[in-house]
XYZ file of C-alpha atoms in Angstrom:
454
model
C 4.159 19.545 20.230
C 2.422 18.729 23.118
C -0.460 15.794 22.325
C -3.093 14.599 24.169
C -4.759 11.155 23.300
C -7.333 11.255 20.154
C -10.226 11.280 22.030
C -12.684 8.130 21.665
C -14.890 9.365 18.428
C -18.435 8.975 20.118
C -18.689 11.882 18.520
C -17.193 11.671 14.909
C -18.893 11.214 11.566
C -18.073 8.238 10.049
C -20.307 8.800 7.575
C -18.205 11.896 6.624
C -15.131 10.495 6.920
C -16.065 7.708 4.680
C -17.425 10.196 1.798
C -14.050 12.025 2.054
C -11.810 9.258 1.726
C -14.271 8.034 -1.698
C -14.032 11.497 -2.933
C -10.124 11.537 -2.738
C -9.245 7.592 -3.903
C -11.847 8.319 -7.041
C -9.745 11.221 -7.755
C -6.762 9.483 -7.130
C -7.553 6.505 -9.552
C -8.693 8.872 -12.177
C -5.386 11.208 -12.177
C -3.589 7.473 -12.431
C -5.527 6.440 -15.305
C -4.839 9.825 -17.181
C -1.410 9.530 -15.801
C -0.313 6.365 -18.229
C -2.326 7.667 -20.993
C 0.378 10.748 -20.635
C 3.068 8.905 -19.873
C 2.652 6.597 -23.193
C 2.126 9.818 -25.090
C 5.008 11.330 -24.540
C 7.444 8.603 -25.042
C 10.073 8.967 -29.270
C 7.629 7.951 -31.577
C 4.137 7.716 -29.615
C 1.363 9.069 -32.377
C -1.745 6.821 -30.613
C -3.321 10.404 -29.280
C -3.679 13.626 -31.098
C -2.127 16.984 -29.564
C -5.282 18.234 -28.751
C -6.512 14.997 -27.114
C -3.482 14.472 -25.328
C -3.859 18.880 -24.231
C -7.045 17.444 -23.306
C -6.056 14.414 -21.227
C -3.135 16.488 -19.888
C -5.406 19.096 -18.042
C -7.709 16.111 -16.761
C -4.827 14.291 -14.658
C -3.330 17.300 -13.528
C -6.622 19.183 -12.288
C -7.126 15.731 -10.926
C -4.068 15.034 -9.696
C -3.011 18.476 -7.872
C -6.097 19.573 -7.592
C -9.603 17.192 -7.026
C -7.159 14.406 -5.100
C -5.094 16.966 -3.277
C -7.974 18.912 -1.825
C -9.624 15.772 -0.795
C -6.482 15.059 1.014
C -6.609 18.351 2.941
C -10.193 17.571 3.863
C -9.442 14.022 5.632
C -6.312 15.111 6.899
C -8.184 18.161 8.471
C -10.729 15.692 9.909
C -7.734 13.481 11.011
C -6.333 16.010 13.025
C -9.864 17.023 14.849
C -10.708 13.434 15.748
C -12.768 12.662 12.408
C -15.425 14.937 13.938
C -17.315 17.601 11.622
C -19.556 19.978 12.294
C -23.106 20.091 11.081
C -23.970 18.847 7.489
C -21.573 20.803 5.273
C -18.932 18.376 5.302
C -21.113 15.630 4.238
C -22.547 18.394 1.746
C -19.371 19.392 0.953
C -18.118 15.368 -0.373
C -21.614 15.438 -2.530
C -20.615 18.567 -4.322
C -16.525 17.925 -5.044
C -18.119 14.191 -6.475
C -20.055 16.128 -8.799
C -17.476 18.148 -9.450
C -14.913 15.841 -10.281
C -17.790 14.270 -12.563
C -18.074 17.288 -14.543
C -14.306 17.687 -14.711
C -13.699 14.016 -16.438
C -16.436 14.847 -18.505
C -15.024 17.460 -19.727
C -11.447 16.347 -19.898
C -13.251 13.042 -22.253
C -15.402 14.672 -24.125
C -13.005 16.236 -26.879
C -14.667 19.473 -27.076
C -13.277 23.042 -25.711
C -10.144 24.359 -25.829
C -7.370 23.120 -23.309
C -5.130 25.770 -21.871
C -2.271 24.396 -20.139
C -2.146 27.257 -17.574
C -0.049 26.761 -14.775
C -1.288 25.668 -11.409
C -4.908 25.290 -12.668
C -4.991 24.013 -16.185
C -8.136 24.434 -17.820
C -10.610 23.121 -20.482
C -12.224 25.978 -21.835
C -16.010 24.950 -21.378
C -18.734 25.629 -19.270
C -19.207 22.465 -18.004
C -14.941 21.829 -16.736
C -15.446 25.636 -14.924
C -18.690 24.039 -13.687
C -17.289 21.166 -12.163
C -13.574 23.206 -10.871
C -16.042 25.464 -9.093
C -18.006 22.764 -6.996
C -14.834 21.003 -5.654
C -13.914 23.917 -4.510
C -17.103 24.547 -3.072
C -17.397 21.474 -1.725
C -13.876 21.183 -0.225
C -15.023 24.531 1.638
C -17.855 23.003 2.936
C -15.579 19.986 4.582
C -13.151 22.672 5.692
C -15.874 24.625 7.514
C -17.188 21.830 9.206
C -14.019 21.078 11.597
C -14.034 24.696 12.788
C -16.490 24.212 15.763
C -14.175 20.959 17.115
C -11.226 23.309 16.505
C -12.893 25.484 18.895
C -13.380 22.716 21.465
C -9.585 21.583 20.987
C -6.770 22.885 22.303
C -4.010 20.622 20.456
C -1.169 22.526 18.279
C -2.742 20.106 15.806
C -6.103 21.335 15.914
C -5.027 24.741 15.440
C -3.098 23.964 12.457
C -6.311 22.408 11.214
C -7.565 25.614 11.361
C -4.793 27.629 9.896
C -4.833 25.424 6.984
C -9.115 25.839 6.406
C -8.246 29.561 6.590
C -5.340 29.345 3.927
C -8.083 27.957 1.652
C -10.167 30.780 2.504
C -7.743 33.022 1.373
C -7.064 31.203 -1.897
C -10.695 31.156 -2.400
C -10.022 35.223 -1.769
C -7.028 35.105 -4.359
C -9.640 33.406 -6.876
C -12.852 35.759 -6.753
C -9.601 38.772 -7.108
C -8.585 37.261 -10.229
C -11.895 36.637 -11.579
C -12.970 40.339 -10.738
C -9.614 42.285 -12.154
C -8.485 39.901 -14.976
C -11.499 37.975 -15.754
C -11.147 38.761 -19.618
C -7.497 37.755 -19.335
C -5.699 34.117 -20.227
C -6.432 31.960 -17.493
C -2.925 32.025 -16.466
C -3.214 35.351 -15.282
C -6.825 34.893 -13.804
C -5.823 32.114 -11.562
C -2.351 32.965 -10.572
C -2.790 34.091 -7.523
C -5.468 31.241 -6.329
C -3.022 29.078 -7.591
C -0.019 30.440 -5.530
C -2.164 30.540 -2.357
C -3.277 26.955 -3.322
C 0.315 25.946 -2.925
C 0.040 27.634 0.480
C -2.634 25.134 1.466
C -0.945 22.103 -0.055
C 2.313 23.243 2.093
C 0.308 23.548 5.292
C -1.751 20.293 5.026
C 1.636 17.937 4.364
C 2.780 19.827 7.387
C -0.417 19.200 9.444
C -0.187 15.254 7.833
C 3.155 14.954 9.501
C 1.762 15.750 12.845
C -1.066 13.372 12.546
C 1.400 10.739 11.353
C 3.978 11.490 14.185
C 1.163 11.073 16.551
C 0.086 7.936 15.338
C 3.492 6.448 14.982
C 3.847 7.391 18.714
C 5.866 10.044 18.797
C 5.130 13.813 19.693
C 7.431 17.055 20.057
C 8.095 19.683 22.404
C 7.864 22.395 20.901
C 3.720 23.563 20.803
C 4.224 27.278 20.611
C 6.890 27.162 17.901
C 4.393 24.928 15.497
C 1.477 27.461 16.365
C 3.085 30.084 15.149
C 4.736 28.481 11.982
C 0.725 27.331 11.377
C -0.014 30.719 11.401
C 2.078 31.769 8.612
C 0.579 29.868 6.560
C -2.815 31.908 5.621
C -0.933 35.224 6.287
C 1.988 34.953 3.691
C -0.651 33.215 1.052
C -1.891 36.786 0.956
C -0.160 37.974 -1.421
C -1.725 35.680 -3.888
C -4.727 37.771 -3.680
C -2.940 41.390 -3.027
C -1.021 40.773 -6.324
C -4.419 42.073 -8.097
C -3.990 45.125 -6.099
C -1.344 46.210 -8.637
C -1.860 48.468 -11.533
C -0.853 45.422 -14.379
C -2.082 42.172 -13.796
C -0.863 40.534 -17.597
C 2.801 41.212 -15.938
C 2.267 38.637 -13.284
C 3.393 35.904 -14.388
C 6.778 37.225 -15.031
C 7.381 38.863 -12.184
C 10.202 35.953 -10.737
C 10.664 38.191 -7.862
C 7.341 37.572 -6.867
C 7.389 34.382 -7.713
C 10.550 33.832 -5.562
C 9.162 35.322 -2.637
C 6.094 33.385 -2.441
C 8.210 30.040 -2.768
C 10.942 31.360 0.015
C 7.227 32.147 2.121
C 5.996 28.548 1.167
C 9.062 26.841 2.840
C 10.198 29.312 6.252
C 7.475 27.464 8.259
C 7.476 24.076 6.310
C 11.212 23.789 7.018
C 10.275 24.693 10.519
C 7.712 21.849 10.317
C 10.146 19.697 8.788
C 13.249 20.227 11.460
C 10.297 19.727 14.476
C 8.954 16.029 13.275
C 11.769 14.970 11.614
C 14.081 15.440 14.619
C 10.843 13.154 16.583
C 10.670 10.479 14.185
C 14.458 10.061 13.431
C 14.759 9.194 17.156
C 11.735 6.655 16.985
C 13.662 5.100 13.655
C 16.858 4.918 15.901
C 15.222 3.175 18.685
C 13.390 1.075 16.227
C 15.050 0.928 13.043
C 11.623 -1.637 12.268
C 9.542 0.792 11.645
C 10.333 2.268 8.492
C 9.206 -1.158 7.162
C 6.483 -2.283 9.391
C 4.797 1.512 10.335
C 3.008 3.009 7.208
C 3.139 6.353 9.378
C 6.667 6.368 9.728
C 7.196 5.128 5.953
C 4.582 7.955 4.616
C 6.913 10.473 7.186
C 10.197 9.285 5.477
C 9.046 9.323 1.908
C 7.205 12.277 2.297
C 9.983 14.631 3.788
C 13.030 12.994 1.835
C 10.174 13.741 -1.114
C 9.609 17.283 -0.167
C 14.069 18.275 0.204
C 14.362 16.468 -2.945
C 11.537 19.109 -4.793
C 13.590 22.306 -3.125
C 16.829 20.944 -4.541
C 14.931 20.096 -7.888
C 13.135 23.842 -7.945
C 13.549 25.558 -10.856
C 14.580 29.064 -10.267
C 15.764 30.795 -13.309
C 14.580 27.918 -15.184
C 11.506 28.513 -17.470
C 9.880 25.985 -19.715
C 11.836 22.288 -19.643
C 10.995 19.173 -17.786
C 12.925 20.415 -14.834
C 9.660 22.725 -13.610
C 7.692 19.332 -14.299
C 9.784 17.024 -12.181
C 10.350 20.067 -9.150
C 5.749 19.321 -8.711
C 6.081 15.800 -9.248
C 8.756 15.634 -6.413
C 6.556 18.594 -4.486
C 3.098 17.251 -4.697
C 2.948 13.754 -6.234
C 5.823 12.812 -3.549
C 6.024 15.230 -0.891
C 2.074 16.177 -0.736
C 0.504 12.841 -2.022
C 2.497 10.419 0.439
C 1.599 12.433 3.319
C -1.833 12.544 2.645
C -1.512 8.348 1.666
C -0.179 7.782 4.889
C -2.706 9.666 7.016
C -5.790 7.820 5.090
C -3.891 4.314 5.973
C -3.684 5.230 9.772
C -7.031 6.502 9.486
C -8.297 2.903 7.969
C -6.414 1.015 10.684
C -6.994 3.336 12.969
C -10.751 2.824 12.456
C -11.155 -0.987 12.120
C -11.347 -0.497 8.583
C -8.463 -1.404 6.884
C -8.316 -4.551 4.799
C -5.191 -5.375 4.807
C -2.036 -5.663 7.198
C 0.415 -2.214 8.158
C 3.274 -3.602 6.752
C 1.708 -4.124 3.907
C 0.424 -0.606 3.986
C 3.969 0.726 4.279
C 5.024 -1.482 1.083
C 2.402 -0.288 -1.041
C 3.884 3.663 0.038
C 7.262 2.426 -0.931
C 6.571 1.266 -4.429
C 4.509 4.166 -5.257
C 7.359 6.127 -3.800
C 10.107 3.850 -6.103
C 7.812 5.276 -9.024
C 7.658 8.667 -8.120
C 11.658 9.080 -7.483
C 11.850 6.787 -10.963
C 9.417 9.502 -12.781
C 11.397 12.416 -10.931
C 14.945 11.296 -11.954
C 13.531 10.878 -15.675
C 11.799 14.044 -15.410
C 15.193 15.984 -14.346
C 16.932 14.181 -16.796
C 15.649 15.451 -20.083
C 14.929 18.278 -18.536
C 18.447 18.891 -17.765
C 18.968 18.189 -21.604
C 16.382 21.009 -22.429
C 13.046 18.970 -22.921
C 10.472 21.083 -23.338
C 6.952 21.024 -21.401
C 3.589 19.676 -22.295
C 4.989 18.146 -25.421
C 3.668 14.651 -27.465
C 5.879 11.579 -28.347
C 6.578 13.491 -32.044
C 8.390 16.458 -30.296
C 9.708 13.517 -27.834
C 11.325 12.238 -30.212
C 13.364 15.067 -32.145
C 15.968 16.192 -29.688
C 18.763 15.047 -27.535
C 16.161 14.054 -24.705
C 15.000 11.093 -26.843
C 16.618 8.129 -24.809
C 15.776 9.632 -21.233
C 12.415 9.845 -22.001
C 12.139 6.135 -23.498
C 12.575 5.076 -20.047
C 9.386 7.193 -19.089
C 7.048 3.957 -19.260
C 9.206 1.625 -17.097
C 9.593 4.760 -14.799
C 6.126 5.045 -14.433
C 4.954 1.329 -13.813
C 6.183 1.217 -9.768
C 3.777 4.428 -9.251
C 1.261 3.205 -11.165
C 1.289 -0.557 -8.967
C 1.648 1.535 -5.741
C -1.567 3.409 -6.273
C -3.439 1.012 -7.617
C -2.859 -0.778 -4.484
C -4.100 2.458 -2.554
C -7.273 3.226 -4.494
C -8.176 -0.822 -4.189
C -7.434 -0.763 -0.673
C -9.179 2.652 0.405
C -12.499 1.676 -1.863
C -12.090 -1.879 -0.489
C -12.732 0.093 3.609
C -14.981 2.417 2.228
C -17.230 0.016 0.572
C -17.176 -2.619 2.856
C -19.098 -3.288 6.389
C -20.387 -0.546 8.129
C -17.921 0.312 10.884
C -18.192 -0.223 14.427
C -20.549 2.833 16.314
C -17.398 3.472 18.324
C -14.123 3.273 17.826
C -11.798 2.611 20.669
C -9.447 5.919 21.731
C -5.756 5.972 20.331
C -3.523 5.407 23.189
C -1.212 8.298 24.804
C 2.132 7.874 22.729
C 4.985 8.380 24.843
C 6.933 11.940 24.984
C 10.254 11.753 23.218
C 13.403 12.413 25.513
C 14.368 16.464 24.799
């Protein structure tokens, strides 16, 4: 990848930048919060929640975890790569509508009422006012997608094009979404969104990817390669296609068990993220060599290490053939929570120092992504564990307790508590930049990091 400087950001939005990165640490907090409520649920014995509050619960952190947090994530890693610069008011628009959103959504998820359908990739609560608030974050993460595409114009960087790729990968999942609504609207929800939801993976794929690149460039590294990334970018929004041309077919309630499809899409997901992964890893494995430092002192190159060693460890964990146990649960957790999450951790951290806004020092930034990475692989290894002893999903401490799983999952709260410290640490440090003093008008340019050696 060829790089040039991030140019001084006269031009960027602060202002934007700053509702983004509120938008995704409140979502991040509030997937935490359900996170130990789920966690202490499903540990031999737990009977402190009912099964339809924990249902309940259960949808909140994961439509806030994989979906409200992640898309904010895409947003400010988009800006990221463009320079923080936006376009026009949508963006700013855009962070007003996914806070009301997510608003609606804990609502929702709280309030008791409405059925909870534990559909895969987007769980929902069956009432108006959770379909309400799912369908102004995504409206509102389209309006802080759209508003990078005129300074993707103006830029020429392999970065800024993936940017772009990865707006238009949303725009097909939106695509995937209206098809599903349209063909199978009086269908389970599991076949409505199944599409949208393998496109979404699509655009969770392609923003880790573009995170790397952002990271790599502000850990001073860059790699030669610009038309190879371009064109592993690109693949992105055309292979998440088929999430919407699946409704095409003559049979949409057969969807979800068509594996076949459901392979391909995955082997689509990973031919340019590998790419991705063999391009920047090969850059920052040099920097680590030169500098062996830096994986304690550089949250970039931390957030780069934990997020690919994250993202191997998901394909090794992924569960084909393998239908209903823990293992599918611990494959996303390894995916998203590590692989996706860290990335988009470690781009907000360069971001706040970066900008002159961070609170705290870089090496403490790169602890706090080690601890919540400790958790994570502690969760994970739990995770594989009973499900490699045939724990089922979605299930409450009663069921917990009944099977040959029992003892792995008593170590599910101790597992938990290093994730749960590292992002507390992140949510109190991004709130503590966002709320604080305004910023400085300008912001000094990033200096040119030095080519690697081929």
């Amino acid at each position: 990848m060829t790089s040039s400087p991030a140019r001084s950001p006269a031009a960027a939005d602060p202002t934007l930048l700053r509702a983004w990165l509120g938008v995704a640490a409140g979502a991040a907090g509030t997937s935490g919060l359900l996170a130990v409520l789920v966690a202490l649920a499903r540990m031999p014995g737990a009977r402190f929640l009912s099964p339809h509050t924990f249902s309940t619960l259960l949808v909140g952190h994961v439509a806030f975890a994989l979906i409200v947090w992640l898309l904010g994530g895409v947003v400010v890693t988009a800006l990221a790569a463009c320079g923080g610069r936006g376009a026009g008011g949508g963006g700013r628009v855009g962070a007003i509508l996914a806070a009301g959103g997510s608003l609606l959504v804990l609502l929702a998820s709280l309030s008791g009422r409405g059925r909870p359908v534990l559909s895969d990739y987007v769980p929902v609560v069956d009432a108006p006012a959770y379909l309400a608030g799912l369908a102004l974050v995504a409206a509102g993460a389209a309006g802080g997608l759209m508003s990078i595409v005129r300074p993707v114009r103006r830029g020429r960087s392999a970065v800024a094009w993936g940017a772009s790729c990865v707006a238009a990968t949303f725009g097909v999942t939106l695509l995937a979404a209206v098809a599903g609504i349209l063909r199978a609207g009086r269908l389970p929800y599991q076949i409505v969104f199944w599409g949208a939801g393998h496109a979404l993976q699509f655009v969770y794929a392609g923003a880790m990817a573009l995170a790397w690149y952002v990271l790599a460039r502000g850990a001073g590294t860059v790699s030669p390669a610009p038309r190879l990334i371009r064109a592993a970018f690109g693949l992105y929004p055309l292979l998440a296609l088929g999430g919407a041309a699946v409704y095409a077919g003559p049979e949409p309630a057969a969807l979800p068990a068509l594996w076949k499809v459901n392979l391909a899409l995955g082997v689509g997901i990973s031919i340019p993220t590998v790419i991705h992964l063999g391009v920047v890893g090969a850059a920052v494995a040099a920097a680590c060599r030169r500098s062996p430092g830096l994986l304690r002192s550089s949250p970039e190159v931390a957030a780069l290490a934990l997020s690919m060693a994250f993202y191997v460890l998901g394909g090794v964990l992924a569960p084909v053939g393998i239908r209903g146990t823990l293992r599918v649960t611990a494959h996303y957790h390894a995916m998203l929570v590590g692989g996706v999450t860290v990335a988009f951790m470690g781009v907000i951290h360069h971001l706040l120092h970066a900008w002159g806004w961070a609170r705290g020092s870089r090496r403490m930034a790169a602890l706090q992504l080690w601890v919540f990475g400790l958790g994570v692989l502690a969760t994970v290894a739990v995770l594989a564990w009973a499900g490699a002893l045939g724990a089922p999903r979605k299930m409450v401490g009663s069921v917990a307790a009944s099977g040959p799983w029992a003892f792995a999952l008593r170590l599910m709260a101790p597992a938990v508590v290093p994730a749960v410290a590292g992002g507390v640490l992140f949510v109190a440090q991004v709130l503590a930049a966002v709320l604080g003093p305004r910023p400085p008008a300008r912001v000094p340019a990033a200096p040119r990091p030095a080519p690697m050696p081929p």
